[in-house]
mmCIF file of C-alpha atoms in Angstrom:
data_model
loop_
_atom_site.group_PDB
_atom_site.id
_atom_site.type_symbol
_atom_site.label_atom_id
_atom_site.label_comp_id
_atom_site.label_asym_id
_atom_site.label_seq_id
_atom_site.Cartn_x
_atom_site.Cartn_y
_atom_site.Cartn_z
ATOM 1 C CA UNK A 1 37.369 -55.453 -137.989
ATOM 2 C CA UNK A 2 39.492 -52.459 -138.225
ATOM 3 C CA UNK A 3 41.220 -49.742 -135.784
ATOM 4 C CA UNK A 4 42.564 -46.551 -136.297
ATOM 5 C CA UNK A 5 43.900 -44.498 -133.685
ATOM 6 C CA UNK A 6 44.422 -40.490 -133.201
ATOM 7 C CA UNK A 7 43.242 -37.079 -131.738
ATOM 8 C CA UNK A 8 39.522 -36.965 -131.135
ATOM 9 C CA UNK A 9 38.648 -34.002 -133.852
ATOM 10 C CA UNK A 10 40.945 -36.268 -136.619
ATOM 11 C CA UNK A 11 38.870 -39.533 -135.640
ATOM 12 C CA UNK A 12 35.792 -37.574 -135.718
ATOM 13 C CA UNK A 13 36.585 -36.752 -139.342
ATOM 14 C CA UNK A 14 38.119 -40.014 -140.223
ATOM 15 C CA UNK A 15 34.425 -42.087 -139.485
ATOM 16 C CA UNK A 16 32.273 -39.340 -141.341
ATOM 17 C CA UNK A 17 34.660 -39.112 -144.101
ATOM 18 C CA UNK A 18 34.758 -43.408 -143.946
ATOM 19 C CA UNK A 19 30.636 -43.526 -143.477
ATOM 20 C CA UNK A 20 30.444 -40.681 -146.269
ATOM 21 C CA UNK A 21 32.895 -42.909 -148.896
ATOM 22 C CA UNK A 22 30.313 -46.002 -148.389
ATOM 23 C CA UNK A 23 27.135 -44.835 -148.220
ATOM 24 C CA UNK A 24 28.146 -43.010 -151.614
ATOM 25 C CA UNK A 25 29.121 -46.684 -153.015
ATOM 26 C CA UNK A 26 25.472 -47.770 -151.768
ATOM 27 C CA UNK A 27 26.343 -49.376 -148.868
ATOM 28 C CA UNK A 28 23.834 -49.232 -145.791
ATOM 29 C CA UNK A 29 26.311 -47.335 -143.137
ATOM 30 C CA UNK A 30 26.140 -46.120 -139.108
ATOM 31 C CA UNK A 31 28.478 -43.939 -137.055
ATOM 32 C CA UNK A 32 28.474 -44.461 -133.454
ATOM 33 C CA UNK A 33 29.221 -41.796 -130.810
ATOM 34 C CA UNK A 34 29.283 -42.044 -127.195
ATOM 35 C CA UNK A 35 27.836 -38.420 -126.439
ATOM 36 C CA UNK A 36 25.003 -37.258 -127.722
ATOM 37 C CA UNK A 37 26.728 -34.440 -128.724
ATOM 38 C CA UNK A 38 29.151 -36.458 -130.886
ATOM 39 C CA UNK A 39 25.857 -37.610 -132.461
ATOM 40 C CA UNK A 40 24.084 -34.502 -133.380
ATOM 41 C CA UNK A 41 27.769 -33.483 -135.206
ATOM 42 C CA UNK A 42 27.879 -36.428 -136.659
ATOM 43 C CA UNK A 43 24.225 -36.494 -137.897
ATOM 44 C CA UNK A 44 24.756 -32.845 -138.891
ATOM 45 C CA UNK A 45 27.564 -33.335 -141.129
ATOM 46 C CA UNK A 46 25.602 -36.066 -142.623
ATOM 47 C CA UNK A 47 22.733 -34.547 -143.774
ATOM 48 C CA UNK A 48 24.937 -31.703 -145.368
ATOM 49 C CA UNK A 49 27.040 -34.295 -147.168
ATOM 50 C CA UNK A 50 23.345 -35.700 -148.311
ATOM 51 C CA UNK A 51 22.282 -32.005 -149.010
ATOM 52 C CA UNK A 52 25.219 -31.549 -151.356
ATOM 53 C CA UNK A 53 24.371 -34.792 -153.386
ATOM 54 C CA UNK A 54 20.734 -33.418 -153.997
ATOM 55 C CA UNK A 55 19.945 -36.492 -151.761
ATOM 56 C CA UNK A 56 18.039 -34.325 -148.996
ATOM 57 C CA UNK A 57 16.263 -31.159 -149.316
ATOM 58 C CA UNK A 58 18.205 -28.225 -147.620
ATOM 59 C CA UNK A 59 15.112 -26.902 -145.640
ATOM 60 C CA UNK A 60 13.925 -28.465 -142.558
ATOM 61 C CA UNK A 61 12.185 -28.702 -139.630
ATOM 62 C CA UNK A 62 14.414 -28.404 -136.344
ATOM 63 C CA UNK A 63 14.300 -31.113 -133.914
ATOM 64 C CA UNK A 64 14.956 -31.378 -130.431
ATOM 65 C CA UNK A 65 18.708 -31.846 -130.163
ATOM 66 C CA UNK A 66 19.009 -28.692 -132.554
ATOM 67 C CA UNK A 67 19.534 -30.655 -135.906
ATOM 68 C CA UNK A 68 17.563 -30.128 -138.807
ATOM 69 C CA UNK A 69 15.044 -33.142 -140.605
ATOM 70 C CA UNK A 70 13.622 -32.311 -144.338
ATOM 71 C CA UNK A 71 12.545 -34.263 -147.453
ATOM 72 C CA UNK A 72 14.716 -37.189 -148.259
ATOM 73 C CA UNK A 73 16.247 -37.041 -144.323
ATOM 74 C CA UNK A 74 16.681 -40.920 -142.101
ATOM 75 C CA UNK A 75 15.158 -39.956 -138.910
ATOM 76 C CA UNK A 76 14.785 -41.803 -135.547
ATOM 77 C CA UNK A 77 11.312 -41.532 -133.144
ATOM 78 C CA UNK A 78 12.579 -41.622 -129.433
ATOM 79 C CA UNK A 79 8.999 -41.914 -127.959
ATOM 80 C CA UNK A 80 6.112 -44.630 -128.131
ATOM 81 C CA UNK A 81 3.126 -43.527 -129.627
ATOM 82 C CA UNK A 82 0.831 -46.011 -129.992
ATOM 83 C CA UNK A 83 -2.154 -43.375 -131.274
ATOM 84 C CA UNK A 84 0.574 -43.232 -134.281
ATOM 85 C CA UNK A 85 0.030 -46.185 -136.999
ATOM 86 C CA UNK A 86 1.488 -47.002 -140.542
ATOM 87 C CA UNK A 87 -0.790 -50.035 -140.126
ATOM 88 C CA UNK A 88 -3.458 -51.591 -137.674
ATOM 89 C CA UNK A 89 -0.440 -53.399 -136.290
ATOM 90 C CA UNK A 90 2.477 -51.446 -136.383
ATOM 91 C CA UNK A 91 2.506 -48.409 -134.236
ATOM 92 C CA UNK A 92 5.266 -45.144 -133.442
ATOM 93 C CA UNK A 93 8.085 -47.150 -131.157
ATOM 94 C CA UNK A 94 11.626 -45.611 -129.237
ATOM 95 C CA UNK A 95 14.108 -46.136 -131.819
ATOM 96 C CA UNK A 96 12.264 -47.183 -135.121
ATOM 97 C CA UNK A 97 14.098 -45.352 -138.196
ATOM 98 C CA UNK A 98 11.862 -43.339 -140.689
ATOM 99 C CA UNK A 99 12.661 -41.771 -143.811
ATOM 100 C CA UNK A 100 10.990 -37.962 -144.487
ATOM 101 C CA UNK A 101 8.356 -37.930 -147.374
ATOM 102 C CA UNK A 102 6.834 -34.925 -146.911
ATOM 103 C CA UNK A 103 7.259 -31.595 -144.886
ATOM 104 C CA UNK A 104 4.222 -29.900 -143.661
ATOM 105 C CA UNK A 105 4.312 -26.108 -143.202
ATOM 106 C CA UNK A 106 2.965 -26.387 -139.548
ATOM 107 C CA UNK A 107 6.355 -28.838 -138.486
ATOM 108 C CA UNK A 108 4.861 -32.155 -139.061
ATOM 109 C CA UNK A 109 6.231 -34.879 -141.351
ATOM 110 C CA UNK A 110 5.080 -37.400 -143.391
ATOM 111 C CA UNK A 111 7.011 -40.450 -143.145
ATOM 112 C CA UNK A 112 7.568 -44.540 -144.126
ATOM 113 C CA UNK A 113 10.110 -47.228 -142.570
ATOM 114 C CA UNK A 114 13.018 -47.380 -144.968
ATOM 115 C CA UNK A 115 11.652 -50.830 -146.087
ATOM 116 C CA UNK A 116 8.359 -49.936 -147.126
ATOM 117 C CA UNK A 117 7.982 -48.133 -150.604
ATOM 118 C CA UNK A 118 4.226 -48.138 -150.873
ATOM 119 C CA UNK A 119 2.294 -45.500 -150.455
ATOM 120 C CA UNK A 120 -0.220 -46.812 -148.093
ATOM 121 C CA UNK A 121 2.616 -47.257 -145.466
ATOM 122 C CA UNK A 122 3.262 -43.121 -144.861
ATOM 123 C CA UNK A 123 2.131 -41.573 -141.819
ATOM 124 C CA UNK A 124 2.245 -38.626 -140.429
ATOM 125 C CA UNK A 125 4.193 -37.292 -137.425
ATOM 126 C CA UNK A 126 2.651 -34.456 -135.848
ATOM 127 C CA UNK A 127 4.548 -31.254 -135.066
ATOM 128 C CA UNK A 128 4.504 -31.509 -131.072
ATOM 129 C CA UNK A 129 6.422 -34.765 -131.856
ATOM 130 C CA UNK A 130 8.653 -34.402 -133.995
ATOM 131 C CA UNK A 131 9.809 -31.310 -131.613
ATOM 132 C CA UNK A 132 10.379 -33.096 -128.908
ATOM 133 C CA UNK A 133 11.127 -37.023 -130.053
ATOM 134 C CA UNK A 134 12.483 -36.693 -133.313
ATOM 135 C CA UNK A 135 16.230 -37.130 -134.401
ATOM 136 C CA UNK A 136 18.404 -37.518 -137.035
ATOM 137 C CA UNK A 137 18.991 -41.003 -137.948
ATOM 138 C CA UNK A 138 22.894 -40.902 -139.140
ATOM 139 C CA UNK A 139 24.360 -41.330 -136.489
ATOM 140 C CA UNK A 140 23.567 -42.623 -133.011
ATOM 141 C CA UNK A 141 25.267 -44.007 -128.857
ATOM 142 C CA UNK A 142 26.230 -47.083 -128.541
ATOM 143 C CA UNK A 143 23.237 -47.579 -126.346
ATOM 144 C CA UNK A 144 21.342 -47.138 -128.991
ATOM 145 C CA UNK A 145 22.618 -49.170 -131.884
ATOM 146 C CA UNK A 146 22.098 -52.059 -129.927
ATOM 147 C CA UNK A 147 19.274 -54.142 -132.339
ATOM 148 C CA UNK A 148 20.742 -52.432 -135.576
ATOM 149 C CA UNK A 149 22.389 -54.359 -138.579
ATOM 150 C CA UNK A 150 23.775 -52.455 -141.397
ATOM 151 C CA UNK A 151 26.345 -52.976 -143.794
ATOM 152 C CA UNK A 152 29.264 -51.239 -142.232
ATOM 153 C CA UNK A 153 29.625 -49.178 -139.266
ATOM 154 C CA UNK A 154 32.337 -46.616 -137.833
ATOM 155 C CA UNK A 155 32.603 -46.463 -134.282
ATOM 156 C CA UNK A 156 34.374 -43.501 -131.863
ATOM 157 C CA UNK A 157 35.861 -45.329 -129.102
ATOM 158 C CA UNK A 158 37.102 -42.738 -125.922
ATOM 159 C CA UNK A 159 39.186 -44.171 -123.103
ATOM 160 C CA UNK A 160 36.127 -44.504 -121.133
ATOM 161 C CA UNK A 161 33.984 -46.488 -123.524
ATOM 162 C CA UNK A 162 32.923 -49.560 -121.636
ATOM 163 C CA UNK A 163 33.920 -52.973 -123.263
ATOM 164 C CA UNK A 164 30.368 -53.328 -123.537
ATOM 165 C CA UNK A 165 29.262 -50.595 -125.363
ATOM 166 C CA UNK A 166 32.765 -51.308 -127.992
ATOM 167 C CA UNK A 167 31.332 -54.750 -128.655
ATOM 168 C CA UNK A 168 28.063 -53.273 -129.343
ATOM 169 C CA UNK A 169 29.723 -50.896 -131.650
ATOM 170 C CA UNK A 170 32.247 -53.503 -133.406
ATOM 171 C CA UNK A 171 29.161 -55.928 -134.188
ATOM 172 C CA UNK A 172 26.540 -54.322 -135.600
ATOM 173 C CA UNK A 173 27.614 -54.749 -139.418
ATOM 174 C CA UNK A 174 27.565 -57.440 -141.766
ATOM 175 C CA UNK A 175 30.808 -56.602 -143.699
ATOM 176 C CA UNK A 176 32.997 -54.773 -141.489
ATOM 177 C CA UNK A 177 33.082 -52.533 -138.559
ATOM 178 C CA UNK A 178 35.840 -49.913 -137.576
ATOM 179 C CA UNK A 179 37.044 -48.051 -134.648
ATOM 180 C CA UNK A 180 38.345 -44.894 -134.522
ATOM 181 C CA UNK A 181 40.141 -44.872 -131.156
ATOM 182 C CA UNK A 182 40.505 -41.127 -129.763
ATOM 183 C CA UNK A 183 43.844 -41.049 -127.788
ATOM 184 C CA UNK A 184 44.007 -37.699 -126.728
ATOM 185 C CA UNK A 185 40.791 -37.496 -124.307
ATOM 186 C CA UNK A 186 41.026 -37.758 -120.837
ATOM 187 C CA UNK A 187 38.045 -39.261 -118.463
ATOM 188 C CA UNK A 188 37.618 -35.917 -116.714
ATOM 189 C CA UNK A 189 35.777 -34.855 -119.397
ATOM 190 C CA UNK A 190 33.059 -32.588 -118.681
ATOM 191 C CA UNK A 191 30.611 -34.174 -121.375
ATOM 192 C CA UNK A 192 28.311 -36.618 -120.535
ATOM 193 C CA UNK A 193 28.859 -40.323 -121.671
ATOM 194 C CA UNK A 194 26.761 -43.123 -122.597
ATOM 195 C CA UNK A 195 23.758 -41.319 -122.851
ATOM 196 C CA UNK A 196 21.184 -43.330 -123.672
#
């Protein structure tokens, strides 16, 4: 476990640019926010970075939080859908990660869980959905990183973050996890925090 301390916008930077170097070395990496704000920024700068390395296709469909999801993109569904199957048994749940396939021209997306490579496994999330329960999957609360494993994972911790929601943070990776502590915010805030 690791902590670094400094203003907000230099933390910020510090876990992307951290998150960027290992998921470039192959590593399976996370950054955790506490807004969802902080998220879509962090998701955002992301999916450039992956943009740049021909990783993602530049065009997209936009999603609900104003982010972008295309070819190549990790996505999250925030909604059950049980009408919405990869398999007889395994239907569209709150926080199951995708990866894009396929872009249709009317603002659906084909898609397959980042463990399954076959073909059979795609499905296809219609437009109305991926509208309005769709987000990019870089980044993501505290709240909701709860359940995830990865390899490493960079965590923005404000004075307000709940000892709670830090341990959530500061366990979810197998070889190390790091905080980025932001000393120069104050609890009066006017951003929401927490949101789950």
């Amino acid at each position: 476990e690791r902590v670094r301390g400094g203003a907000a916008a230099d933390m910020m930077s510090a876990a992307f640019t951290a998150w960027a170097a290992d998921e470039h070395a192959g590593l399976r990496s996370l950054l955790i926010a506490d807004t969802n704000a902080a998220v879509a920024e962090l998701s955002t700068r992301a999916r450039a970075d992956r943009v740049a390395w021909g990783m993602v296709e530049a065009a997209g469909h936009r999603l609900h939080d104003g982010t972008t999801a295309g070819v190549g993109d990790r996505i999250v569904s925030r909604q059950i859908d049980r009408t919405l199957r990869a398999s007889a048994h395994s239907w569209v749940k709150n926080g199951d990660h995708w990866i894009v396939v396929r872009r249709f021209d009317d603002g659906s997306l084909a898609v397959r869980r980042p463990t399954d490579t076959s073909a059979g496994k795609v499905l296809t999330l219609p437009a109305a959905y991926v509208v309005a329960h769709v987000e990019l999957g870089y980044a993501t609360t505290a709240h909701r990183a709860q359940g995830d494993t990865v390899d490493t994972a960079h965590t923005l911790v404000r004075p307000e973050t709940s000892r709670e929601l830090l341990y959530v943070g500061m366990t979810r990776a197998r070889q190390w996890n790091t905080a980025y502590v932001c000393t120069d915010t104050t609890t009066d805030d006017d951003e929401e925090h927490g949101v789950v």
